[in-house]
């Protein structure tokens, strides 16, 4: 058997053995962001141009996630202000910040 014939046979064998492995991979469920984007896109179907863009922006920003982000940012801001008022530094500041962020 020539070198090129062995190579072709090996490629053929690999293609048959690898195909079932690739076909058995289960599709991943969509993330929350992907689900939200699909929902907003379906709601705004038929709109075009700037009207579509503004409707998408309003729909995508109307979720609960930004509110949670703002609450955690506010908590961090408040704890930082308290630590600055108490003039904490180093390990004392780290310990204070950890406790402050957990209790609020």
Backbone as numpy.savetxt, mean C-alpha at the origin, in Angstrom:
# Nx Ny Nz CAx CAy CAz Cx Cy Cz
23.73 -37.41 -30.02 22.89 -36.24 -30.02 23.78 -35.00 -30.02
23.49 -34.06 -30.88 24.32 -32.87 -30.97 24.01 -31.92 -29.81
24.89 -30.99 -29.65 24.75 -30.02 -28.57 23.46 -29.21 -28.70
23.14 -28.75 -29.88 21.93 -27.95 -30.09 20.67 -28.79 -29.91
20.74 -30.07 -30.26 19.58 -30.95 -30.08 19.34 -31.19 -28.59
20.43 -31.36 -27.82 20.27 -31.54 -26.37 19.70 -30.27 -25.73
20.16 -29.13 -26.19 19.66 -27.86 -25.67 18.17 -27.70 -25.97
17.78 -28.02 -27.18 16.36 -27.93 -27.56 15.52 -28.89 -26.75
16.01 -30.10 -26.52 15.28 -31.08 -25.73 15.14 -30.62 -24.28
16.20 -30.03 -23.74 16.16 -29.51 -22.37 15.15 -28.37 -22.26
15.15 -27.47 -23.21 14.20 -26.35 -23.20 12.77 -26.86 -23.28
12.54 -27.83 -24.13 11.21 -28.40 -24.28 10.75 -29.07 -22.99
11.64 -29.81 -22.37 11.32 -30.48 -21.11 11.02 -29.45 -20.01
11.83 -28.41 -19.93 11.60 -27.37 -18.92 10.28 -26.64 -19.14
9.93 -26.41 -20.39 8.67 -25.70 -20.65 7.47 -26.52 -20.22
7.55 -27.83 -20.34 6.43 -28.69 -19.92 6.37 -28.84 -18.40
7.52 -28.84 -17.75 7.51 -29.02 -16.29 7.24 -27.71 -15.56
7.60 -26.59 -16.12 7.40 -25.30 -15.46 5.98 -24.77 -15.64
5.31 -25.13 -16.72 3.97 -24.61 -16.99 2.97 -24.92 -15.89
2.90 -26.15 -15.37 1.95 -26.41 -14.28 2.26 -25.62 -13.01
3.53 -25.39 -12.74 3.90 -24.62 -11.56 3.42 -23.18 -11.67
3.53 -22.62 -12.85 3.09 -21.24 -13.05 1.57 -21.13 -13.04
0.89 -22.14 -13.50 -0.57 -22.09 -13.59 -1.24 -22.26 -12.23
-0.55 -22.84 -11.24 -1.18 -23.10 -9.95 -1.12 -21.92 -9.00
-0.40 -20.87 -9.33 -0.31 -19.71 -8.44 -1.67 -19.03 -8.35
-2.17 -18.89 -7.14 -3.48 -18.27 -6.93 -3.34 -16.75 -7.04
-4.31 -16.10 -7.66 -4.23 -14.64 -7.77 -4.40 -13.99 -6.40
-3.67 -12.91 -6.18 -3.76 -12.21 -4.90 -5.05 -11.39 -4.87
-5.69 -11.31 -3.72 -6.88 -10.47 -3.62 -6.47 -9.00 -3.74
-7.34 -8.15 -4.28 -6.98 -6.74 -4.44 -6.80 -6.05 -3.08
-5.91 -5.08 -3.06 -5.69 -4.32 -1.83 -6.86 -3.37 -1.61
-6.92 -2.75 -0.45 -7.99 -1.80 -0.14 -7.96 -0.63 -1.12
-6.76 -0.16 -1.45 -6.63 0.96 -2.39 -7.12 0.56 -3.78
-6.79 -0.65 -4.22 -7.25 -1.11 -5.53 -8.76 -1.24 -5.57
-9.35 -1.73 -4.48 -10.80 -1.86 -4.40 -11.47 -0.50 -4.45
-10.91 0.47 -3.70 -11.46 1.83 -3.70 -11.36 2.46 -5.08
-10.23 2.27 -5.75 -10.05 2.84 -7.09 -11.05 2.23 -8.07
-11.28 0.93 -7.97 -12.25 0.28 -8.86 -13.66 0.80 -8.61
-14.01 0.98 -7.33 -15.34 1.49 -6.97 -15.52 2.91 -7.50
-14.52 3.76 -7.30 -14.61 5.15 -7.76 -14.66 5.23 -9.28
-13.88 4.39 -9.93 -13.88 4.37 -11.39 -15.24 3.95 -11.94
-15.87 2.98 -11.28 -17.20 2.54 -11.72 -18.24 3.64 -11.50
-18.12 4.37 -10.39 -19.06 5.46 -10.11 -18.95 6.58 -11.13
-17.74 6.83 -11.61 -17.50 7.96 -12.50 -17.45 7.58 -13.97
-17.92 6.38 -14.28 -17.94 5.92 -15.66 -18.83 6.85 -16.49
-18.37 7.22 -17.65 -19.14 8.10 -18.52 -18.70 9.55 -18.45
-18.03 9.92 -17.38 -17.52 11.29 -17.26 -16.21 11.36 -18.02
-15.88 12.55 -18.48 -14.66 12.70 -19.28 -13.87 13.92 -18.82
-12.58 13.88 -19.09 -11.70 15.02 -18.86 -11.64 15.50 -17.43
-11.73 16.82 -17.27 -11.61 17.43 -15.95 -12.72 16.99 -15.01
-13.91 16.77 -15.55 -15.03 16.32 -14.71 -14.69 14.96 -14.09
-14.13 14.06 -14.89 -13.74 12.73 -14.39 -12.64 12.85 -13.34
-11.62 13.67 -13.63 -10.50 13.83 -12.71 -10.96 14.37 -11.36
-11.79 15.40 -11.39 -12.24 15.99 -10.12 -13.14 15.03 -9.36
-13.98 14.27 -10.06 -14.85 13.30 -9.40 -14.02 12.17 -8.79
-12.99 11.72 -9.50 -12.11 10.68 -8.97 -11.37 11.19 -7.72
-10.87 12.41 -7.79 -10.14 12.98 -6.66 -11.04 13.07 -5.44
-12.26 13.53 -5.64 -13.20 13.64 -4.52 -13.54 12.27 -3.95
-13.76 11.30 -4.81 -14.11 9.95 -4.36 -12.95 9.30 -3.61
-11.75 9.40 -4.15 -10.60 8.75 -3.54 -10.18 9.42 -2.23
-10.40 10.71 -2.09 -9.99 11.39 -0.85 -11.07 11.36 0.21
-12.24 10.84 -0.11 -13.34 10.83 0.83 -13.33 9.69 1.81
-12.28 8.84 1.82 -12.25 7.67 2.69 -11.86 8.00 4.12
-11.87 6.99 4.98 -11.53 7.16 6.39 -10.03 7.17 6.63
-9.25 6.71 5.69 -7.81 6.62 5.90 -7.15 7.97 6.15
-7.48 9.04 5.41 -6.84 10.31 5.70 -7.14 10.81 7.11
-8.34 10.58 7.61 -8.68 11.03 8.96 -7.80 10.34 9.99
-7.57 9.05 9.81 -6.72 8.31 10.73 -5.29 8.83 10.67
-4.82 9.16 9.47 -3.49 9.72 9.32 -3.37 11.06 10.03
-4.40 11.89 9.92 -4.37 13.19 10.56 -4.37 13.04 12.08
-5.11 12.08 12.61 -5.16 11.87 14.06 -3.80 11.45 14.59
-3.13 10.55 13.89 -1.81 10.11 14.35 -0.78 11.23 14.22
-0.92 12.04 13.17 -0.02 13.18 13.02 -0.23 14.18 14.14
-1.49 14.41 14.49 -1.79 15.34 15.57 -1.25 14.82 16.90
-1.40 13.52 17.13 -0.89 12.90 18.36 0.62 13.09 18.45
1.33 12.85 17.34 2.78 13.02 17.30 3.15 14.47 17.59
2.41 15.39 17.00 2.66 16.81 17.19 2.49 17.20 18.66
1.41 16.73 19.29 1.14 17.04 20.69 2.23 16.47 21.60
2.61 15.22 21.36 3.65 14.60 22.19 4.99 15.30 22.02
5.32 15.71 20.79 6.56 16.45 20.56 6.55 17.77 21.30
5.41 18.45 21.30 5.30 19.73 22.00 5.49 19.54 23.50
4.89 18.48 24.05 5.04 18.21 25.48 6.49 17.88 25.83
7.14 17.09 24.98 8.54 16.73 25.22 9.44 17.97 25.15
9.13 18.87 24.23 9.92 20.10 24.11 9.70 21.00 25.33
8.47 21.07 25.82 8.17 21.87 27.00 8.94 21.34 28.21
9.03 20.02 28.32 9.74 19.40 29.44 11.25 19.34 29.21
11.70 19.77 28.03 13.12 19.79 27.65 13.78 18.42 27.80
13.09 17.40 27.30 13.59 16.04 27.37 14.55 15.77 26.21
15.59 14.96 26.48 16.56 14.60 25.45 16.98 13.15 25.62
17.46 12.57 24.55 18.02 11.22 24.58 17.02 10.15 24.96
17.46 9.25 25.85 16.62 8.12 26.26 15.36 8.57 26.99
15.47 9.64 27.76 14.30 10.15 28.48 13.22 10.59 27.49
13.64 11.23 26.40 12.69 11.67 25.39 12.06 10.47 24.68
12.89 9.48 24.34 12.37 8.28 23.67 11.33 7.57 24.54
11.64 7.42 25.82 10.71 6.76 26.74 9.41 7.55 26.86
9.54 8.88 27.00 8.36 9.72 27.11 7.51 9.63 25.84
8.14 9.74 24.68 7.41 9.71 23.40 6.69 8.37 23.23
7.36 7.29 23.57 6.75 5.97 23.45 5.49 5.88 24.30
5.60 6.30 25.54 4.43 6.26 26.44 3.34 7.21 26.00
3.72 8.39 25.58 2.75 9.40 25.15 1.97 8.93 23.92
2.66 8.36 22.96 1.99 7.92 21.73 1.08 6.72 21.98
1.41 5.89 22.95 0.59 4.71 23.24 -0.67 5.05 24.01
-0.62 6.04 24.91 -1.78 6.29 25.76 -2.84 7.16 25.11
-2.52 7.86 24.05 -3.53 8.74 23.44 -4.36 8.02 22.44
